[in-house]
Structure formats: C-alpha cells, structure tokens
mmCIF file of C-alpha atoms and ligand atoms in Angstrom:
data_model
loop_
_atom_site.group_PDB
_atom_site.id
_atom_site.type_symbol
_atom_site.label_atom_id
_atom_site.label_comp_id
_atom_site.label_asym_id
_atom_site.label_seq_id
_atom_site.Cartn_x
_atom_site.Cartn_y
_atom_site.Cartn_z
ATOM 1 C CA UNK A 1 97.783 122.790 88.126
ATOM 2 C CA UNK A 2 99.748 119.469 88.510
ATOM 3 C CA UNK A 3 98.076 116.496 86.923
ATOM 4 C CA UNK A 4 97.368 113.782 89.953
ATOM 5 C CA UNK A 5 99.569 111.225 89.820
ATOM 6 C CA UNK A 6 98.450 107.633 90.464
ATOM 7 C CA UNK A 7 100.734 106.095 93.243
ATOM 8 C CA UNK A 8 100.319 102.444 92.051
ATOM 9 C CA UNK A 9 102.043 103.104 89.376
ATOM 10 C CA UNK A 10 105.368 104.655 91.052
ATOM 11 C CA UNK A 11 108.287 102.687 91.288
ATOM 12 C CA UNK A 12 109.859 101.346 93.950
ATOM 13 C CA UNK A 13 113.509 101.488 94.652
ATOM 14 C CA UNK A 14 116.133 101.780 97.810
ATOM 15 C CA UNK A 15 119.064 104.004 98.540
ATOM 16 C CA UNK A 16 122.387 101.981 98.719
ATOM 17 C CA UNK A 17 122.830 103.314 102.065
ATOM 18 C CA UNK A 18 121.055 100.422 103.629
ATOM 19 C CA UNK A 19 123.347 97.898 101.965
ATOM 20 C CA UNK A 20 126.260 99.316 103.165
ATOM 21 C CA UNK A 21 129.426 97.845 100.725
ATOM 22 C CA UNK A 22 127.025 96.231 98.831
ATOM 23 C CA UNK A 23 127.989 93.129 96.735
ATOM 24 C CA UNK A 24 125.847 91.725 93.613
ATOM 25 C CA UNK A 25 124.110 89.722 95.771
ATOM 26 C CA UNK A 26 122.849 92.626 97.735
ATOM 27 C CA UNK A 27 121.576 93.592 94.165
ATOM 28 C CA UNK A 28 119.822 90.706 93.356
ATOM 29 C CA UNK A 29 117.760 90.857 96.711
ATOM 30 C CA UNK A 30 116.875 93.915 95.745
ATOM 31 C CA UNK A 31 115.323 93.029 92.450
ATOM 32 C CA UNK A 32 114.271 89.813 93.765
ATOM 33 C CA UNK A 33 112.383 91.538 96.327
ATOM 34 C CA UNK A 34 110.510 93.516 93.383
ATOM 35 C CA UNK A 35 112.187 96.769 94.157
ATOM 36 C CA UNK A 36 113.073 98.092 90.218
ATOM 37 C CA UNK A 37 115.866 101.194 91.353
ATOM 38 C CA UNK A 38 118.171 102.359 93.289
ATOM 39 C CA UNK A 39 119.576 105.840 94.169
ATOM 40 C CA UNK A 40 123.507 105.200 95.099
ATOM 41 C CA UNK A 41 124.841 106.781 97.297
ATOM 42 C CA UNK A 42 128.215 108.479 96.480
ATOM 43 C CA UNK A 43 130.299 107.874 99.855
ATOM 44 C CA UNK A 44 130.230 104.972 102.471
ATOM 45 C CA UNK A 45 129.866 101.622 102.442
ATOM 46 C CA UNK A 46 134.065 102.435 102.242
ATOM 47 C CA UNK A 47 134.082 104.321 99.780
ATOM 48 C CA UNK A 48 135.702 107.648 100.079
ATOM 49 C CA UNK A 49 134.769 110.310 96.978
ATOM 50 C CA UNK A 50 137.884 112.109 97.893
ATOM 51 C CA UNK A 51 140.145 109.767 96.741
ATOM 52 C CA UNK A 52 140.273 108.081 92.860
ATOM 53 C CA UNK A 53 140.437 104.998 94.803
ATOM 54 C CA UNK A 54 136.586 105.700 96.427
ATOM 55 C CA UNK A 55 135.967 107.043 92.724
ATOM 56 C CA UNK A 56 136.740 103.223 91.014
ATOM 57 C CA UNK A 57 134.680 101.943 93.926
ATOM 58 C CA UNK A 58 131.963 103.874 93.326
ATOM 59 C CA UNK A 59 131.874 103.517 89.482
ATOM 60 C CA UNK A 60 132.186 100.006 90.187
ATOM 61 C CA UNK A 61 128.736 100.221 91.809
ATOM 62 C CA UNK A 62 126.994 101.879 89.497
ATOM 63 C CA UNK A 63 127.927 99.691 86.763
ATOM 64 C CA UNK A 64 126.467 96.654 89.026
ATOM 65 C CA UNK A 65 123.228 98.085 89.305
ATOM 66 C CA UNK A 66 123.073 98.368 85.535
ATOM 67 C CA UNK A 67 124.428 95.164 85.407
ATOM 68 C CA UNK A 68 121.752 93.414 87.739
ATOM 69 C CA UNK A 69 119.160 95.217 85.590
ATOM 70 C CA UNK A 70 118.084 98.064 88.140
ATOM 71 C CA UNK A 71 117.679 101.379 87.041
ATOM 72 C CA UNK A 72 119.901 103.980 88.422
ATOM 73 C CA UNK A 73 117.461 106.521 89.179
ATOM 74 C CA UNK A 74 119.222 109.368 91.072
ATOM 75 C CA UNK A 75 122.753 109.556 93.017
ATOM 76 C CA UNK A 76 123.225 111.192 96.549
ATOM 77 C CA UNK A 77 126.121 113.708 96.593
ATOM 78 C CA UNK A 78 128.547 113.307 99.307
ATOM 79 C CA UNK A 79 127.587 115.890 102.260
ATOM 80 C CA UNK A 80 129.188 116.691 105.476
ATOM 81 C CA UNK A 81 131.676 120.039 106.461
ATOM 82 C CA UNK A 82 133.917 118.983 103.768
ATOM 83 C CA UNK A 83 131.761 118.923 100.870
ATOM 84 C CA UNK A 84 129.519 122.349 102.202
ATOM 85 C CA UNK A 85 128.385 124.222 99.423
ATOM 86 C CA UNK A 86 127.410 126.850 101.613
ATOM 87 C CA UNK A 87 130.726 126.960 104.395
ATOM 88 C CA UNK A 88 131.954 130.625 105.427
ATOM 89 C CA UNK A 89 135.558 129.568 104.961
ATOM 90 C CA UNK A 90 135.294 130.767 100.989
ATOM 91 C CA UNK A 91 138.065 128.236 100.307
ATOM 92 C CA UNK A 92 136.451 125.307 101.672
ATOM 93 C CA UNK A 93 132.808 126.181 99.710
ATOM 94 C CA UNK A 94 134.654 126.789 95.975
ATOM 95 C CA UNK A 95 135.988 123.371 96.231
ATOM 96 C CA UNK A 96 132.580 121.776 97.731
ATOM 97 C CA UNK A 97 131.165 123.562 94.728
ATOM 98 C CA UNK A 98 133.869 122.263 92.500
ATOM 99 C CA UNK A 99 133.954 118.882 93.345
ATOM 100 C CA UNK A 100 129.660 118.759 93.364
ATOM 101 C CA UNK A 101 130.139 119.660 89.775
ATOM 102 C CA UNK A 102 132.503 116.795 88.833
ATOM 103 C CA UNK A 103 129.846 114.545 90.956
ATOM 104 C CA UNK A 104 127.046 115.775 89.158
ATOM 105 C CA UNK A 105 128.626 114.965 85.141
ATOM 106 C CA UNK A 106 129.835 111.915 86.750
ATOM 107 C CA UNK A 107 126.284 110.706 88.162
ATOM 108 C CA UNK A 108 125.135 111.986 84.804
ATOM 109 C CA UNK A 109 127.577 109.718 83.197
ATOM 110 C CA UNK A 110 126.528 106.351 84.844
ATOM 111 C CA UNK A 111 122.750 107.712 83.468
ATOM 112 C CA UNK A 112 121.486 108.615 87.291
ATOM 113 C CA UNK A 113 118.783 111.006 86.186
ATOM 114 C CA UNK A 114 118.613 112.963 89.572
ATOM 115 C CA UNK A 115 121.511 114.145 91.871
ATOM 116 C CA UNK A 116 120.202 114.633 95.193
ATOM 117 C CA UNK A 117 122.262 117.931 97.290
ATOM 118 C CA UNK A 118 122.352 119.209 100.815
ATOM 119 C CA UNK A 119 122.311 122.785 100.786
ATOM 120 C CA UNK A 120 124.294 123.160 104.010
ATOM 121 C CA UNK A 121 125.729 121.321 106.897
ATOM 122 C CA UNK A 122 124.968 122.179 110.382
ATOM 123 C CA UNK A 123 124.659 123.855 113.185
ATOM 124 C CA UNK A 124 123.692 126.841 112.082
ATOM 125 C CA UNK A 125 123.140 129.360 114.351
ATOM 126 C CA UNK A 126 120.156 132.278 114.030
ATOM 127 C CA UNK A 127 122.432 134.668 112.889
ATOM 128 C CA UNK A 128 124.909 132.812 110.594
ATOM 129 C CA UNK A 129 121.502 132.109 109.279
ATOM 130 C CA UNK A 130 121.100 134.974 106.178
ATOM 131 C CA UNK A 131 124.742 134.219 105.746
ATOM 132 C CA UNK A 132 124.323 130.695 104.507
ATOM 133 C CA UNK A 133 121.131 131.093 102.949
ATOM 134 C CA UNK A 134 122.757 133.555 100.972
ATOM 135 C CA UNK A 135 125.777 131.652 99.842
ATOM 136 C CA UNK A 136 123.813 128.253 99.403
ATOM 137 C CA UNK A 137 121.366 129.877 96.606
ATOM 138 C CA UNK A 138 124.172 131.148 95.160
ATOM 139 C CA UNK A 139 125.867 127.770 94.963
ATOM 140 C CA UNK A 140 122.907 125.809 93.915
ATOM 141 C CA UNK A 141 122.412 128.188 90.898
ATOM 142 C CA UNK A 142 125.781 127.424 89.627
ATOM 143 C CA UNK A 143 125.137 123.464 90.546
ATOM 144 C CA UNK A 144 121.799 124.107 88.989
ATOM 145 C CA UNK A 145 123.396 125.416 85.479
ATOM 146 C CA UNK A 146 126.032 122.834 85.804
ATOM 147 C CA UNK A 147 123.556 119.750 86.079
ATOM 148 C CA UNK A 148 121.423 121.267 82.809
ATOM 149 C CA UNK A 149 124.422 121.245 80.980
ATOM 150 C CA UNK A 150 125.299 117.295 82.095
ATOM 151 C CA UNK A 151 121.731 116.135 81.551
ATOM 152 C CA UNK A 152 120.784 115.809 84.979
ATOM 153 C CA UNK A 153 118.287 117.538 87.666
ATOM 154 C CA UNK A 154 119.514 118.484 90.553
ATOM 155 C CA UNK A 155 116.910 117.752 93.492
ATOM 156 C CA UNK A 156 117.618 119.953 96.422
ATOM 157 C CA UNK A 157 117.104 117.753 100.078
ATOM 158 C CA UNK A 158 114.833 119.524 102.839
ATOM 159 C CA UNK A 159 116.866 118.799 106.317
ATOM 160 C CA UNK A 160 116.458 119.113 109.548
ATOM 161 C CA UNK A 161 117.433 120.226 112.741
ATOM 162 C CA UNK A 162 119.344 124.011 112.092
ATOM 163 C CA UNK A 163 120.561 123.089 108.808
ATOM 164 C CA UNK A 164 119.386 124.609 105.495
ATOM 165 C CA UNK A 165 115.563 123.992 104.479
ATOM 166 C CA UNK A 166 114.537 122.610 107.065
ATOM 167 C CA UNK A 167 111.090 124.472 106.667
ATOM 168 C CA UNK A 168 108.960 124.293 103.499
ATOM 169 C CA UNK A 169 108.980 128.414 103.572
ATOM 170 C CA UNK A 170 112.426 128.061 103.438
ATOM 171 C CA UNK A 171 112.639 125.299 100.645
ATOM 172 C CA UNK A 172 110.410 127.724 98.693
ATOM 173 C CA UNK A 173 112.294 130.243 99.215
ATOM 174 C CA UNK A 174 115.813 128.506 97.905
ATOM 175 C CA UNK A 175 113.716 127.011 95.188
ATOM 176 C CA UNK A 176 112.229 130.151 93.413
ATOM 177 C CA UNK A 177 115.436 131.619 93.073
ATOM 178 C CA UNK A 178 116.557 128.209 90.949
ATOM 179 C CA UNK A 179 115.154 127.494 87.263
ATOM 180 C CA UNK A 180 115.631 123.520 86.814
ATOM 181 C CA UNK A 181 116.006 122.376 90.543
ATOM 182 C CA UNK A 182 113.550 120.377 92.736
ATOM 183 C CA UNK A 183 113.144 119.325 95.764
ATOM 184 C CA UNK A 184 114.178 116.033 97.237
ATOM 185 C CA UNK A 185 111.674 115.431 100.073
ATOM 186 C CA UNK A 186 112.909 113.879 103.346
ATOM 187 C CA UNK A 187 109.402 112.427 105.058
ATOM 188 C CA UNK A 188 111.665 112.220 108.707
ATOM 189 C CA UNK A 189 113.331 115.601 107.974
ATOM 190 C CA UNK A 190 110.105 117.420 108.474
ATOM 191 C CA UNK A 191 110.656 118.470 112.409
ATOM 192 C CA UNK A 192 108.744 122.268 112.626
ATOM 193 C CA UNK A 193 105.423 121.152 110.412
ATOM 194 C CA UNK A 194 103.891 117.571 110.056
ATOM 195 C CA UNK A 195 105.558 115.556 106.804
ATOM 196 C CA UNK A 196 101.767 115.159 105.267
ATOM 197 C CA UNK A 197 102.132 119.270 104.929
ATOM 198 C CA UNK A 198 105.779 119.969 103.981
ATOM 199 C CA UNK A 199 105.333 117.472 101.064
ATOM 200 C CA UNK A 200 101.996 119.295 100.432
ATOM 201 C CA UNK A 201 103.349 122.493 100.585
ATOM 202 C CA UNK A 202 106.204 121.416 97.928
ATOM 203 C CA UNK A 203 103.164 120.175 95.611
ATOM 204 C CA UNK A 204 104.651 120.354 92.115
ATOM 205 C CA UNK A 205 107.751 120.915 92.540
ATOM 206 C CA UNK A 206 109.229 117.381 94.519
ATOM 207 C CA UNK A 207 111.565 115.283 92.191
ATOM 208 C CA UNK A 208 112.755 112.518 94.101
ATOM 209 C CA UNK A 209 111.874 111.273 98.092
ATOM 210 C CA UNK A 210 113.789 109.774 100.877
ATOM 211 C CA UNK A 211 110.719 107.736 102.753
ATOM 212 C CA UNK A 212 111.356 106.629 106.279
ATOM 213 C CA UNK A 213 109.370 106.947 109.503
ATOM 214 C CA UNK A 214 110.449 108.836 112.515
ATOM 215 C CA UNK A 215 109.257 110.308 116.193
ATOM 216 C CA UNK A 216 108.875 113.694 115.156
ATOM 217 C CA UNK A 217 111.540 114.697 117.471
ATOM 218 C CA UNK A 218 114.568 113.840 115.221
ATOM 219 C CA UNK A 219 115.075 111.892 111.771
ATOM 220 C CA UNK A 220 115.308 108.380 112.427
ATOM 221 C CA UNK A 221 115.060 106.225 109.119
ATOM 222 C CA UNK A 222 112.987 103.575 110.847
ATOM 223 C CA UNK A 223 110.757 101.620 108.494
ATOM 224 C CA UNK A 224 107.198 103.349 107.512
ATOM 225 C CA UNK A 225 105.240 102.532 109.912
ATOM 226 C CA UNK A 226 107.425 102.196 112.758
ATOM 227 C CA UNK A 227 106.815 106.180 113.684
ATOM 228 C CA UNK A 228 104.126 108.644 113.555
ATOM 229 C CA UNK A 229 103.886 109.698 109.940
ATOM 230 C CA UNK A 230 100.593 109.348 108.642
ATOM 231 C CA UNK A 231 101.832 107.633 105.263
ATOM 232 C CA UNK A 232 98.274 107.506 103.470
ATOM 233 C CA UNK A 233 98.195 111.579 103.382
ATOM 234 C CA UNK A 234 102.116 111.717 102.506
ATOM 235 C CA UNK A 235 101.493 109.775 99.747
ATOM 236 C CA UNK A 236 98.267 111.627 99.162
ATOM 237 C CA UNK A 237 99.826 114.892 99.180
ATOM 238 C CA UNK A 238 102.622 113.966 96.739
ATOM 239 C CA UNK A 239 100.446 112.312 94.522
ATOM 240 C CA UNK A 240 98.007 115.307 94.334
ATOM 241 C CA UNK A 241 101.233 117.454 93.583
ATOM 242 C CA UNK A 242 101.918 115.147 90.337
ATOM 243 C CA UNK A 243 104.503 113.800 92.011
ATOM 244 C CA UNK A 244 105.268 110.433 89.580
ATOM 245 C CA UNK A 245 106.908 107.834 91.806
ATOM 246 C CA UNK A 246 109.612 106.637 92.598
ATOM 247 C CA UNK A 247 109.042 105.719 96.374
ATOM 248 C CA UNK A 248 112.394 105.859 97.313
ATOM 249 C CA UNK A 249 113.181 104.183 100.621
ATOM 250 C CA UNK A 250 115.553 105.818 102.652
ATOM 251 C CA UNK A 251 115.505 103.343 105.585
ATOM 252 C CA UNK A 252 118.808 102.681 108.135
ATOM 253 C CA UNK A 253 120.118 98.894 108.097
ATOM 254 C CA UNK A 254 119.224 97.952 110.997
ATOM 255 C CA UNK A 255 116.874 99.149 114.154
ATOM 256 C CA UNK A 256 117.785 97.397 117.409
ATOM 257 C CA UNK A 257 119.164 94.319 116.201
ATOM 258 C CA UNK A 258 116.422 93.868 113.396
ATOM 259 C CA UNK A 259 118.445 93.877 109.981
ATOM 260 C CA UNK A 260 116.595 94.969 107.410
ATOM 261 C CA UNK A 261 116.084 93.548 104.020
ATOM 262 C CA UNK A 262 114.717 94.674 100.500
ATOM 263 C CA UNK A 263 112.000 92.254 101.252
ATOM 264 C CA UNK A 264 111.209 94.312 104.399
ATOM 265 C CA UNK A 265 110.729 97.424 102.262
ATOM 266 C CA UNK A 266 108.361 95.959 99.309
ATOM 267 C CA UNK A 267 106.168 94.378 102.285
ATOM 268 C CA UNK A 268 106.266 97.807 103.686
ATOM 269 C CA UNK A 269 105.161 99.420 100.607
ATOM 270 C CA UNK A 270 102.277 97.001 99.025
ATOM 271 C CA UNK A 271 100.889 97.817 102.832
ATOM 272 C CA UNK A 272 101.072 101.284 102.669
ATOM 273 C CA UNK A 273 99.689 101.552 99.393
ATOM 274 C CA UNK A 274 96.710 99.061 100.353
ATOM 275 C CA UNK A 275 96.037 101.068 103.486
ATOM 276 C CA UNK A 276 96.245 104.488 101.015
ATOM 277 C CA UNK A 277 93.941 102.886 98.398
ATOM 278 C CA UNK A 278 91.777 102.004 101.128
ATOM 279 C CA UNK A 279 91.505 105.528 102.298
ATOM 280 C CA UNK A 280 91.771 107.294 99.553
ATOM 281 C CA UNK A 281 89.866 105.130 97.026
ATOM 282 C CA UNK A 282 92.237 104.178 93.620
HETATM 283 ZN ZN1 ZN F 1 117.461 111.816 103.168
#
C-alpha cells in the first residue's frame, strides 16, 4: 500500500521549456513567483545537445538555477528520431542509447535527481508495434542500470498519439520489466482513458509529472484549467498513489497571444489546490 501523500505539501516547480533561452531574470520570476524547482530541459531554447557548444549552454543553465537558489529537480532528455531509443535502424538506436547515457551522468552531475525519457518517437504503426516495444524495454533496462549507477532515477514519460505508452496497460507493461524506473506522468498525454485514471492506474509507481490541460483530442499544454481535465481527482489520484509532489508544470509559452508567466502558474496552482481541498477535504 502507498502511504497518501498530502498535496499541500508538494512543491511547485516549471519545466524550462516555457522560458525558452531563459536568462537569470527568467529565474528570478520564477522564484519570485513562489515556484521552488525546475526540471531543465536538455535541448531548445538554442541549445543543441549534439554539439559541445549546446553542451556549455546547457551546463550554463543548470548552474543558474543553482545559482538563483532553485532546486534542480529532474532534467528532460532530448527526444525526437535522432535521439530514439527504440528506432529500427540498429545504428541510429545504439547511439540514442549511448548518448542518453552520457545525458543521464551528466543530469546526475548538475544534482537533477530525475531524468525524464521518451521511450519512442512516432508514428508507429500497429504492426511495427511489438517491434518497438520490444527494443524500447530493452533500452530502458540498460538506461535503467546506467542511471542507478550515476545516482539518478530514470522516470519513463507516458505519450500520446501512436507513440510508446501511450496507454497505462502499456506503461505497466514497460514498467514491470524495469527495477528502478518510474513513470513520468503526462496529464495531456492521456488520449485513450481519462488523465484522473491513467495517473490512478500508475498509483505508486509515478516519479515526476508534466501538468497541463488539454481537449482530450490531442496534448495541448494549455494552463490547468483551460481544458477538460478534472484536476481535483488528478491530484486526488496521485496523491492516493503516494505520489510526493513536485507539481511540475509543463505549460507552452504562450496560448493565442497570452504569454505566460511563472506568476500565471502559482495562481493556477493555489486554485487548484483550494478547489481540491475543497472537494476532497485536507
Ligand atoms: Zn511532457
């Protein structure tokens, strides 16, 4: 049984990817705003990890977090057809693998204490399907040794669309065959069940979140709130599962022409948490 967790006392943090190429200032909005980490992500913002150049840039980063006194809670490996762990072209996966390894003792290095992974790219057609399932355990066990031995846990990201775990059957499935791995739970990933009973179904065994709202017909990264997620049970369902906070926002820069700000997101979540406390009682 998982000890319920109490979701006033989670953290609060935001991935980089909303700040784009994010100066110190961006920083200190953050933690003005009351927001107390961050999970960087390890591409964009101009960055490229494929080049020692993106590599400075991105160390850079990391070390201004510290600096601005936000904790560095997880990093977000680069994903994409170049960095697929699971790829059919044999050549292509080794080095994905290779190169998530380095990421991994890197993140571990700048004391990230999660490393968020896709498990595939996409499309993915039905019967490629076994194929990539297949190859992607295979690589996460190796990523999943690898991160032990850096100090880190590796948090595997539920998807949607045709890619990899994109169901929470199928998220069990990759995770049972895995000894120190998570999840990393996507709220707007959740497209074939409701997000209230993917993050339910993952009870236990979610490390880290990505919370944004969506339609339901696609991910979207709106602002909770803006979409049809029922947040109080979400938060219900991962608190029942022990789940320990952080609520990691996961939220695009802008929607429409509406930039949004840290401030935005810690308005967003003393609501939700009023609204769950309200429902929910404590
Ligand atoms: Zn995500």
């Amino acid at each position: 049984m998982n000890t319920q967790s109490s979701p006033s006392q989670w953290l609060v943090g935001t991935s980089t990817s909303m700040l784009g190429d994010f100066t110190r200032h961006d920083l200190e909005r953050v933690k003005d705003a009351g927001l107390q980490c961050v999970e960087l992500t390890m591409f964009g913002g101009g960055a490229d990890p494929s080049q020692a150049s993106g590599m400075e840039i991105l160390a850079a980063r990391a070390a201004l977090i510290a600096d601005c006194g936000l904790r560095l809670w997880s990093v977000h490996l680069p994903f994409g057809r170049q960095w697929d762990i699971a790829s059919p072209d044999s050549e292509l996966a080794a080095k994905a693998v290779a190169s998530a390894k380095r990421f991994l003792q890197i993140g571990a290095g700048w004391g990230a204490e999660v490393a968020v992974v896709h498990p595939s790219t996409e499309p993915i057609a039905d019967e490629e399907r076994a194929g990539y399932l297949e190859r992607s355990k295979r690589a996460l066990a190796e990523l999943d040794r690898a991160a032990h031995s850096y100090g880190i846990k590796l948090a595997v990201e539920c998807l949607p669309r045709t890619c990899l775990c994109n169901t929470s059957d199928e998220m069990l499935e990759v995770l049972d065959t895995l000894d120190g791995a998570g999840a990393c739970f996507d709220a707007n990933h959740a497209l074939q069940e409701s997000s209230e009973e993917f993050a339910s179904r993952l009870s236990g065994r979610t490390m880290t979140v990505h919370m944004s709202d969506y339609d339901g017909v696609d991910e979207r990264h709106w602002l909770p709130g803006e979409g049809t997620i029922r947040w109080s049970a979400v938060i219900d369902a991962l608190a029942r599962g022990g789940y320990s906070g952080p609520f990691m926002f996961e939220v695009g820069s802008k929607k429409g022409d509406e930039v949004r700000t840290p401030y935005d997101l810690m308005e967003c979540w003393k609501r939700l948490l009023a609204e769950y406390t309200a429902e929910r009682g404590a």
